[in-house]
C-alpha cells in the first residue's frame, strides 16, 4: 500500500462518512490524496431548496434524511460538528481534492453543490459531476446509459488520481 495515495469515497451516507473522514484525517495530520463523494449527505440542517422540493421522492428523499439524522445524531454531536455534518466545518483548507457527483432530482443535490462551492472557496480542486435526469440511488439500475455514464466519470476521476498524478 502506498501511504501517500490513500483516497476515501462513498455514496449517500457513505459520502458523508468519507467527507467527515477527510476532516478527521486533516485534524490528525493524516494526508489523503482524494475524496470521491457520490450524492453525499452533508448538511444536518436540511434547509436547501432541493431538500424542501424533494420531501417525498423515489428511493430517498428529505423525509428519510430527517429520520436518518435523528437516528444518527440520537445523542447529539459530542465532538466536532464537521465530523457528523461536514459542511459545518470552519476550515476546509488542507482537505484533499474532490470528485462530487450530484443527481438532478435528489433532495441532496444542493448539499453536494454547496459542499463543492465551499471546497472551491478554500482552493480545494473539485470536479462537480451533475447527473441530469438522475435521482438519489439511480445507479441501482445498473444497465442504464445514465449509470454507465456516471460510473465512467467516477472511474476516470480515480484513474486520474492514481495513474496520472
Short mmCIF file of N, CA and C in Angstrom, two decimals:
data_model
loop_
_atom_site.label_atom_id
_atom_site.label_comp_id
_atom_site.label_asym_id
_atom_site.label_seq_id
_atom_site.Cartn_x
_atom_site.Cartn_y
_atom_site.Cartn_z
N UNK A 1 0.84 -1.17 0.00
CA UNK A 1 0.00 0.00 0.00
C UNK A 1 0.89 1.24 0.00
N UNK A 2 0.52 2.19 -0.84
CA UNK A 2 1.24 3.46 -0.91
C UNK A 2 0.56 4.44 0.04
N UNK A 3 1.18 4.71 1.17
CA UNK A 3 0.56 5.55 2.19
C UNK A 3 0.36 6.99 1.73
N UNK A 4 1.00 7.37 0.64
CA UNK A 4 0.84 8.72 0.12
C UNK A 4 -0.29 8.83 -0.90
N UNK A 5 -0.93 7.71 -1.20
CA UNK A 5 -2.02 7.73 -2.18
C UNK A 5 -3.22 6.96 -1.65
N UNK A 6 -3.77 7.47 -0.57
CA UNK A 6 -4.97 6.88 0.02
C UNK A 6 -6.13 7.84 -0.22
N UNK A 7 -7.20 7.29 -0.76
CA UNK A 7 -8.41 8.08 -1.03
C UNK A 7 -9.55 7.49 -0.22
N UNK A 8 -10.57 8.31 -0.01
CA UNK A 8 -11.79 7.84 0.63
C UNK A 8 -12.95 8.15 -0.31
N UNK A 9 -14.01 7.37 -0.17
CA UNK A 9 -15.17 7.61 -1.01
C UNK A 9 -16.38 6.89 -0.49
N UNK A 10 -17.53 7.32 -0.96
CA UNK A 10 -18.77 6.66 -0.59
C UNK A 10 -19.95 7.36 -1.22
N UNK A 11 -21.07 6.67 -1.18
CA UNK A 11 -22.29 7.27 -1.71
C UNK A 11 -23.31 7.44 -0.60
N UNK A 12 -24.08 8.50 -0.70
CA UNK A 12 -25.15 8.83 0.24
C UNK A 12 -24.57 9.01 1.65
N UNK A 13 -25.00 8.21 2.61
CA UNK A 13 -24.44 8.31 3.96
C UNK A 13 -22.96 7.95 3.96
N UNK A 14 -22.58 7.05 3.06
CA UNK A 14 -21.16 6.72 2.91
C UNK A 14 -20.36 7.91 2.42
N UNK A 15 -20.99 8.76 1.61
CA UNK A 15 -20.35 10.00 1.18
C UNK A 15 -20.14 10.95 2.34
N UNK A 16 -21.12 10.96 3.25
CA UNK A 16 -20.98 11.78 4.46
C UNK A 16 -19.83 11.27 5.32
N UNK A 17 -19.75 9.96 5.47
CA UNK A 17 -18.67 9.38 6.27
C UNK A 17 -17.31 9.66 5.62
N UNK A 18 -17.24 9.56 4.30
CA UNK A 18 -15.99 9.85 3.60
C UNK A 18 -15.59 11.31 3.78
N UNK A 19 -16.54 12.23 3.60
CA UNK A 19 -16.25 13.66 3.77
C UNK A 19 -15.84 13.95 5.21
N UNK A 20 -16.54 13.35 6.15
CA UNK A 20 -16.19 13.53 7.57
C UNK A 20 -14.79 13.00 7.85
N UNK A 21 -14.47 11.88 7.24
CA UNK A 21 -13.15 11.28 7.41
C UNK A 21 -12.05 12.23 6.96
N UNK A 22 -12.30 13.00 5.89
CA UNK A 22 -11.26 13.93 5.42
C UNK A 22 -10.97 14.99 6.48
N UNK A 23 -12.02 15.44 7.17
CA UNK A 23 -11.82 16.44 8.23
C UNK A 23 -11.06 15.82 9.41
N UNK A 24 -11.45 14.62 9.80
CA UNK A 24 -10.79 13.94 10.91
C UNK A 24 -9.31 13.70 10.57
N UNK A 25 -9.07 13.21 9.36
CA UNK A 25 -7.68 12.94 8.96
C UNK A 25 -6.86 14.22 8.95
N UNK A 26 -7.43 15.30 8.45
CA UNK A 26 -6.72 16.59 8.44
C UNK A 26 -6.36 16.98 9.87
N UNK A 27 -7.32 16.86 10.78
CA UNK A 27 -7.08 17.23 12.18
C UNK A 27 -6.03 16.36 12.85
N UNK A 28 -5.84 15.14 12.34
CA UNK A 28 -4.87 14.22 12.92
C UNK A 28 -3.63 14.04 12.04
N UNK A 29 -3.44 14.98 11.11
CA UNK A 29 -2.24 15.05 10.27
C UNK A 29 -2.03 13.79 9.44
N UNK A 30 -3.13 13.24 8.96
CA UNK A 30 -3.09 12.10 8.04
C UNK A 30 -3.46 12.63 6.66
N UNK A 31 -2.56 12.49 5.72
CA UNK A 31 -2.80 13.03 4.39
C UNK A 31 -3.56 12.05 3.51
N UNK A 32 -4.64 12.51 2.96
CA UNK A 32 -5.39 11.74 1.97
C UNK A 32 -5.17 12.40 0.62
N UNK A 33 -5.22 11.61 -0.45
CA UNK A 33 -4.95 12.19 -1.76
C UNK A 33 -6.23 12.56 -2.51
N UNK A 34 -7.40 12.08 -2.06
CA UNK A 34 -8.61 12.30 -2.85
C UNK A 34 -9.84 11.90 -2.06
N UNK A 35 -10.95 12.52 -2.42
CA UNK A 35 -12.25 12.12 -1.88
C UNK A 35 -13.25 12.01 -3.03
N UNK A 36 -13.98 10.91 -3.06
CA UNK A 36 -14.98 10.63 -4.09
C UNK A 36 -16.33 10.56 -3.39
N UNK A 37 -17.15 11.58 -3.60
CA UNK A 37 -18.42 11.70 -2.88
C UNK A 37 -19.57 11.60 -3.87
N UNK A 38 -20.37 10.57 -3.73
CA UNK A 38 -21.49 10.33 -4.64
C UNK A 38 -22.79 10.67 -3.91
N UNK A 39 -23.53 11.62 -4.44
CA UNK A 39 -24.74 12.18 -3.80
C UNK A 39 -24.65 12.12 -2.27
N UNK A 40 -23.65 12.84 -1.71
CA UNK A 40 -23.40 12.73 -0.27
C UNK A 40 -24.41 13.48 0.60
N UNK A 41 -24.64 12.94 1.78
CA UNK A 41 -25.40 13.63 2.83
C UNK A 41 -24.38 14.49 3.57
N UNK A 42 -24.54 15.81 3.52
CA UNK A 42 -23.50 16.72 4.00
C UNK A 42 -23.98 17.66 5.10
N UNK A 43 -25.28 17.95 5.12
CA UNK A 43 -25.77 19.06 5.95
C UNK A 43 -26.98 18.65 6.79
N UNK A 44 -26.77 18.55 8.10
CA UNK A 44 -27.85 18.13 9.01
C UNK A 44 -28.98 19.14 9.09
N UNK A 45 -28.76 20.37 8.64
CA UNK A 45 -29.79 21.41 8.75
C UNK A 45 -30.95 21.20 7.78
N UNK A 46 -30.68 20.60 6.64
CA UNK A 46 -31.71 20.27 5.64
C UNK A 46 -32.58 21.47 5.25
N UNK A 47 -31.95 22.58 4.97
CA UNK A 47 -32.68 23.82 4.63
C UNK A 47 -32.53 24.22 3.16
N UNK A 48 -31.95 23.37 2.34
CA UNK A 48 -31.71 23.74 0.94
C UNK A 48 -33.01 23.67 0.13
N UNK A 49 -32.98 24.30 -1.03
CA UNK A 49 -34.15 24.28 -1.91
C UNK A 49 -34.54 22.86 -2.30
N UNK A 50 -33.54 22.03 -2.65
CA UNK A 50 -33.89 20.68 -3.07
C UNK A 50 -34.34 19.81 -1.90
N UNK A 51 -33.87 20.08 -0.70
CA UNK A 51 -34.37 19.34 0.47
C UNK A 51 -35.85 19.64 0.67
N UNK A 52 -36.23 20.88 0.43
CA UNK A 52 -37.64 21.27 0.57
C UNK A 52 -38.45 20.73 -0.60
N UNK A 53 -37.93 20.85 -1.81
CA UNK A 53 -38.65 20.43 -3.02
C UNK A 53 -38.88 18.92 -3.07
N UNK A 54 -37.89 18.13 -2.66
CA UNK A 54 -37.98 16.68 -2.78
C UNK A 54 -38.20 16.03 -1.41
N UNK A 55 -39.22 16.50 -0.73
CA UNK A 55 -39.55 15.93 0.58
C UNK A 55 -40.03 14.49 0.44
N UNK A 56 -40.71 14.22 -0.67
CA UNK A 56 -41.21 12.86 -0.94
C UNK A 56 -40.77 12.49 -2.35
N UNK A 57 -39.92 11.51 -2.48
CA UNK A 57 -39.44 11.11 -3.79
C UNK A 57 -39.03 9.65 -3.78
N UNK A 58 -38.62 9.13 -4.95
CA UNK A 58 -38.26 7.71 -5.04
C UNK A 58 -36.95 7.41 -4.31
N UNK A 59 -36.86 6.23 -3.78
CA UNK A 59 -35.67 5.68 -3.11
C UNK A 59 -35.20 6.47 -1.90
N UNK A 60 -34.97 7.76 -2.05
CA UNK A 60 -34.51 8.58 -0.93
C UNK A 60 -35.06 9.98 -1.09
N UNK A 61 -35.40 10.61 0.03
CA UNK A 61 -35.95 11.97 -0.01
C UNK A 61 -35.64 12.64 1.32
N UNK A 62 -36.03 13.90 1.43
CA UNK A 62 -35.66 14.64 2.64
C UNK A 62 -36.42 14.17 3.87
N UNK A 63 -37.60 13.57 3.70
CA UNK A 63 -38.29 12.99 4.86
C UNK A 63 -37.46 11.85 5.45
N UNK A 64 -36.86 11.06 4.57
CA UNK A 64 -35.99 9.97 5.03
C UNK A 64 -34.69 10.53 5.63
N UNK A 65 -34.18 11.60 5.03
CA UNK A 65 -32.97 12.23 5.57
C UNK A 65 -33.20 12.72 6.99
N UNK A 66 -34.37 13.30 7.21
CA UNK A 66 -34.70 13.80 8.55
C UNK A 66 -34.64 12.67 9.57
N UNK A 67 -35.23 11.54 9.22
CA UNK A 67 -35.22 10.38 10.12
C UNK A 67 -33.79 9.86 10.30
N UNK A 68 -33.02 9.84 9.21
CA UNK A 68 -31.64 9.39 9.30
C UNK A 68 -30.84 10.24 10.27
N UNK A 69 -30.99 11.59 10.16
CA UNK A 69 -30.26 12.48 11.06
C UNK A 69 -30.70 12.27 12.51
N UNK A 70 -31.98 12.04 12.74
CA UNK A 70 -32.46 11.79 14.11
C UNK A 70 -31.82 10.54 14.68
N UNK A 71 -31.70 9.49 13.88
CA UNK A 71 -31.09 8.25 14.35
C UNK A 71 -29.57 8.40 14.50
N UNK A 72 -28.96 9.05 13.55
CA UNK A 72 -27.51 9.22 13.54
C UNK A 72 -27.04 10.10 14.69
N UNK A 73 -27.77 11.16 14.95
CA UNK A 73 -27.39 12.12 16.00
C UNK A 73 -28.24 11.96 17.25
N UNK A 74 -28.68 10.79 17.50
CA UNK A 74 -29.58 10.49 18.61
C UNK A 74 -29.15 11.15 19.92
N UNK A 75 -27.87 11.10 20.21
CA UNK A 75 -27.36 11.69 21.45
C UNK A 75 -26.72 13.05 21.23
N UNK A 76 -26.97 13.64 20.09
CA UNK A 76 -26.37 14.93 19.78
C UNK A 76 -24.95 14.78 19.28
N UNK A 77 -24.35 15.89 18.91
CA UNK A 77 -22.97 15.88 18.45
C UNK A 77 -22.08 16.12 19.67
N UNK A 78 -21.23 15.14 19.95
CA UNK A 78 -20.40 15.24 21.15
C UNK A 78 -18.98 15.70 20.85
N UNK A 79 -18.64 15.78 19.59
CA UNK A 79 -17.29 16.21 19.20
C UNK A 79 -17.45 17.34 18.19
N UNK A 80 -16.57 17.43 17.27
CA UNK A 80 -16.64 18.48 16.27
C UNK A 80 -17.82 18.24 15.33
N UNK A 81 -18.57 19.30 15.06
CA UNK A 81 -19.75 19.18 14.20
C UNK A 81 -19.42 18.64 12.82
N UNK A 82 -18.27 19.03 12.28
CA UNK A 82 -17.94 18.61 10.92
C UNK A 82 -17.70 17.12 10.80
N UNK A 83 -17.51 16.45 11.92
CA UNK A 83 -17.36 15.00 11.87
C UNK A 83 -18.71 14.33 11.62
N UNK A 84 -19.79 15.02 11.88
CA UNK A 84 -21.13 14.49 11.59
C UNK A 84 -21.74 15.16 10.36
N UNK A 85 -21.57 16.45 10.26
CA UNK A 85 -22.17 17.25 9.18
C UNK A 85 -21.06 18.10 8.56
N UNK A 86 -20.36 17.54 7.56
CA UNK A 86 -19.13 18.15 7.06
C UNK A 86 -19.22 19.61 6.62
N UNK A 87 -20.35 20.05 6.15
CA UNK A 87 -20.46 21.43 5.66
C UNK A 87 -20.34 22.45 6.80
N UNK A 88 -20.48 22.00 8.03
CA UNK A 88 -20.43 22.91 9.18
C UNK A 88 -19.00 23.22 9.64
N UNK A 89 -18.02 22.65 8.97
CA UNK A 89 -16.62 22.94 9.33
C UNK A 89 -16.32 24.42 9.15
N UNK A 90 -15.41 24.91 9.94
CA UNK A 90 -14.98 26.30 9.83
C UNK A 90 -13.81 26.45 8.85
N UNK A 91 -13.00 25.41 8.76
CA UNK A 91 -11.80 25.47 7.92
C UNK A 91 -11.75 24.23 7.02
N UNK A 92 -11.73 24.47 5.73
CA UNK A 92 -11.66 23.39 4.75
C UNK A 92 -10.28 23.30 4.12
N UNK A 93 -9.40 24.22 4.51
CA UNK A 93 -8.05 24.22 3.98
C UNK A 93 -7.34 22.92 4.31
N UNK A 94 -6.58 22.40 3.36
CA UNK A 94 -5.82 21.18 3.59
C UNK A 94 -6.58 19.90 3.31
N UNK A 95 -7.84 20.01 2.89
CA UNK A 95 -8.58 18.80 2.52
C UNK A 95 -8.13 18.34 1.14
N UNK A 96 -8.31 17.06 0.84
CA UNK A 96 -7.87 16.56 -0.46
C UNK A 96 -8.80 17.01 -1.59
N UNK A 97 -8.31 16.96 -2.83
CA UNK A 97 -9.16 17.24 -3.97
C UNK A 97 -10.38 16.31 -3.96
N UNK A 98 -11.44 16.76 -4.62
CA UNK A 98 -12.70 16.02 -4.55
C UNK A 98 -13.35 15.84 -5.92
N UNK A 99 -14.02 14.72 -6.05
CA UNK A 99 -14.98 14.47 -7.12
C UNK A 99 -16.31 14.34 -6.41
N UNK A 100 -17.25 15.19 -6.75
CA UNK A 100 -18.57 15.16 -6.12
C UNK A 100 -19.61 14.97 -7.21
N UNK A 101 -20.40 13.92 -7.08
CA UNK A 101 -21.46 13.64 -8.04
C UNK A 101 -22.81 13.94 -7.39
N UNK A 102 -23.63 14.71 -8.09
CA UNK A 102 -24.96 15.05 -7.60
C UNK A 102 -25.98 14.71 -8.67
N UNK A 103 -27.18 14.35 -8.24
CA UNK A 103 -28.25 13.95 -9.16
C UNK A 103 -29.34 15.01 -9.19
N UNK A 104 -29.81 15.31 -10.38
CA UNK A 104 -30.75 16.41 -10.60
C UNK A 104 -31.99 16.34 -9.72
N UNK A 105 -32.59 15.17 -9.58
CA UNK A 105 -33.85 15.05 -8.85
C UNK A 105 -33.63 14.41 -7.47
N UNK A 106 -32.65 14.91 -6.77
CA UNK A 106 -32.26 14.36 -5.47
C UNK A 106 -32.41 15.45 -4.41
N UNK A 107 -32.96 15.08 -3.27
CA UNK A 107 -33.08 16.04 -2.17
C UNK A 107 -31.71 16.51 -1.69
N UNK A 108 -30.66 15.76 -2.00
CA UNK A 108 -29.30 16.11 -1.57
C UNK A 108 -28.51 16.88 -2.63
N UNK A 109 -29.14 17.19 -3.75
CA UNK A 109 -28.46 17.88 -4.85
C UNK A 109 -27.76 19.15 -4.36
N UNK A 110 -28.51 20.02 -3.69
CA UNK A 110 -27.93 21.29 -3.24
C UNK A 110 -26.84 21.08 -2.20
N UNK A 111 -26.97 20.06 -1.36
CA UNK A 111 -25.93 19.81 -0.35
C UNK A 111 -24.59 19.52 -1.02
N UNK A 112 -24.61 18.66 -2.03
CA UNK A 112 -23.37 18.35 -2.74
C UNK A 112 -22.82 19.55 -3.48
N UNK A 113 -23.71 20.31 -4.11
CA UNK A 113 -23.30 21.51 -4.84
C UNK A 113 -22.71 22.55 -3.89
N UNK A 114 -23.36 22.74 -2.75
CA UNK A 114 -22.86 23.70 -1.75
C UNK A 114 -21.50 23.27 -1.19
N UNK A 115 -21.34 21.97 -0.96
CA UNK A 115 -20.07 21.48 -0.44
C UNK A 115 -18.95 21.72 -1.45
N UNK A 116 -19.24 21.48 -2.72
CA UNK A 116 -18.26 21.74 -3.77
C UNK A 116 -17.86 23.22 -3.77
N UNK A 117 -18.84 24.09 -3.61
CA UNK A 117 -18.58 25.53 -3.60
C UNK A 117 -17.68 25.93 -2.43
N UNK A 118 -17.98 25.40 -1.26
CA UNK A 118 -17.17 25.72 -0.07
C UNK A 118 -15.74 25.21 -0.25
N UNK A 119 -15.59 24.01 -0.77
CA UNK A 119 -14.24 23.49 -1.01
C UNK A 119 -13.48 24.40 -1.97
N UNK A 120 -14.15 24.83 -3.03
CA UNK A 120 -13.51 25.72 -4.00
C UNK A 120 -13.11 27.05 -3.37
N UNK A 121 -13.92 27.54 -2.45
CA UNK A 121 -13.59 28.80 -1.76
C UNK A 121 -12.29 28.67 -0.97
N UNK A 122 -11.95 27.45 -0.58
CA UNK A 122 -10.70 27.19 0.13
C UNK A 122 -9.62 26.65 -0.82
N UNK A 123 -9.84 26.86 -2.11
CA UNK A 123 -8.89 26.46 -3.16
C UNK A 123 -8.62 24.96 -3.22
N UNK A 124 -9.63 24.18 -2.85
CA UNK A 124 -9.54 22.73 -2.99
C UNK A 124 -10.04 22.38 -4.39
N UNK A 125 -9.26 21.67 -5.19
CA UNK A 125 -9.73 21.28 -6.52
C UNK A 125 -10.95 20.36 -6.42
N UNK A 126 -11.98 20.71 -7.18
CA UNK A 126 -13.23 19.94 -7.15
C UNK A 126 -13.71 19.71 -8.57
N UNK A 127 -14.05 18.47 -8.87
CA UNK A 127 -14.80 18.16 -10.09
C UNK A 127 -16.23 17.88 -9.65
N UNK A 128 -17.16 18.70 -10.08
CA UNK A 128 -18.56 18.51 -9.75
C UNK A 128 -19.25 17.90 -10.95
N UNK A 129 -19.75 16.70 -10.78
CA UNK A 129 -20.43 15.97 -11.85
C UNK A 129 -21.93 15.99 -11.58
N UNK A 130 -22.66 16.74 -12.41
CA UNK A 130 -24.11 16.86 -12.25
C UNK A 130 -24.79 15.86 -13.18
N UNK A 131 -25.51 14.92 -12.61
CA UNK A 131 -26.17 13.88 -13.40
C UNK A 131 -27.59 14.33 -13.73
N UNK A 132 -27.76 14.85 -14.94
CA UNK A 132 -29.07 15.31 -15.39
C UNK A 132 -29.99 14.10 -15.57
N UNK A 133 -31.18 14.19 -15.01
CA UNK A 133 -32.14 13.10 -15.11
C UNK A 133 -31.97 12.06 -14.02
N UNK A 134 -30.96 12.21 -13.19
CA UNK A 134 -30.71 11.24 -12.12
C UNK A 134 -31.48 11.57 -10.86
N UNK A 135 -31.69 10.57 -10.05
CA UNK A 135 -32.30 10.70 -8.73
C UNK A 135 -31.40 9.98 -7.75
N UNK A 136 -31.65 10.15 -6.47
CA UNK A 136 -30.80 9.53 -5.46
C UNK A 136 -30.85 8.01 -5.61
N UNK A 137 -29.71 7.42 -5.81
CA UNK A 137 -29.64 5.97 -5.96
C UNK A 137 -29.94 5.48 -7.37
N UNK A 138 -29.95 6.38 -8.35
CA UNK A 138 -30.26 5.99 -9.73
C UNK A 138 -29.38 4.85 -10.23
N UNK A 139 -28.16 4.77 -9.70
CA UNK A 139 -27.21 3.79 -10.19
C UNK A 139 -27.49 2.36 -9.72
N UNK A 140 -28.57 2.19 -8.97
CA UNK A 140 -29.02 0.83 -8.65
C UNK A 140 -29.53 0.15 -9.92
N UNK A 141 -29.92 0.97 -10.90
CA UNK A 141 -30.34 0.47 -12.21
C UNK A 141 -29.08 0.36 -13.06
N UNK A 142 -28.40 -0.76 -12.94
CA UNK A 142 -27.03 -0.90 -13.42
C UNK A 142 -26.84 -0.81 -14.92
N UNK A 143 -27.80 -1.21 -15.71
CA UNK A 143 -27.58 -1.27 -17.15
C UNK A 143 -28.13 -0.09 -17.92
N UNK A 144 -28.42 1.00 -17.25
CA UNK A 144 -28.91 2.18 -17.96
C UNK A 144 -27.73 3.01 -18.47
N UNK A 145 -27.98 3.78 -19.50
CA UNK A 145 -26.94 4.66 -20.05
C UNK A 145 -26.49 5.67 -19.00
N UNK A 146 -27.45 6.15 -18.19
CA UNK A 146 -27.12 7.13 -17.16
C UNK A 146 -26.13 6.55 -16.14
N UNK A 147 -26.39 5.33 -15.71
CA UNK A 147 -25.49 4.68 -14.75
C UNK A 147 -24.13 4.42 -15.37
N UNK A 148 -24.12 3.94 -16.60
CA UNK A 148 -22.85 3.69 -17.28
C UNK A 148 -22.04 4.98 -17.41
N UNK A 149 -22.72 6.06 -17.73
CA UNK A 149 -22.07 7.37 -17.84
C UNK A 149 -21.47 7.79 -16.50
N UNK A 150 -22.26 7.66 -15.43
CA UNK A 150 -21.80 8.08 -14.10
C UNK A 150 -20.61 7.23 -13.64
N UNK A 151 -20.70 5.93 -13.82
CA UNK A 151 -19.61 5.05 -13.40
C UNK A 151 -18.34 5.35 -14.20
N UNK A 152 -18.50 5.64 -15.47
CA UNK A 152 -17.36 6.01 -16.30
C UNK A 152 -16.68 7.27 -15.76
N UNK A 153 -17.48 8.27 -15.39
CA UNK A 153 -16.92 9.51 -14.82
C UNK A 153 -16.19 9.24 -13.51
N UNK A 154 -16.76 8.41 -12.67
CA UNK A 154 -16.13 8.08 -11.39
C UNK A 154 -14.78 7.39 -11.63
N UNK A 155 -14.80 6.43 -12.54
CA UNK A 155 -13.56 5.69 -12.83
C UNK A 155 -12.49 6.60 -13.42
N UNK A 156 -12.89 7.52 -14.29
CA UNK A 156 -11.93 8.47 -14.87
C UNK A 156 -11.30 9.34 -13.77
N UNK A 157 -12.12 9.77 -12.83
CA UNK A 157 -11.59 10.60 -11.73
C UNK A 157 -10.57 9.81 -10.91
N UNK A 158 -10.90 8.57 -10.59
CA UNK A 158 -9.97 7.74 -9.82
C UNK A 158 -8.72 7.39 -10.62
N UNK A 159 -8.90 7.11 -11.90
CA UNK A 159 -7.75 6.81 -12.75
C UNK A 159 -6.79 7.99 -12.77
N UNK A 160 -7.34 9.18 -12.91
CA UNK A 160 -6.50 10.38 -12.93
C UNK A 160 -5.69 10.51 -11.63
N UNK A 161 -6.34 10.27 -10.50
CA UNK A 161 -5.66 10.40 -9.21
C UNK A 161 -4.54 9.37 -9.05
N UNK A 162 -4.83 8.14 -9.43
CA UNK A 162 -3.88 7.07 -9.14
C UNK A 162 -2.89 6.77 -10.27
N UNK A 163 -3.17 7.25 -11.47
CA UNK A 163 -2.28 6.91 -12.59
C UNK A 163 -1.72 8.10 -13.34
N UNK A 164 -2.29 9.28 -13.15
CA UNK A 164 -1.82 10.42 -13.92
C UNK A 164 -1.27 11.55 -13.05
N UNK A 165 -1.34 11.40 -11.75
CA UNK A 165 -0.85 12.49 -10.90
C UNK A 165 0.51 12.17 -10.32
#
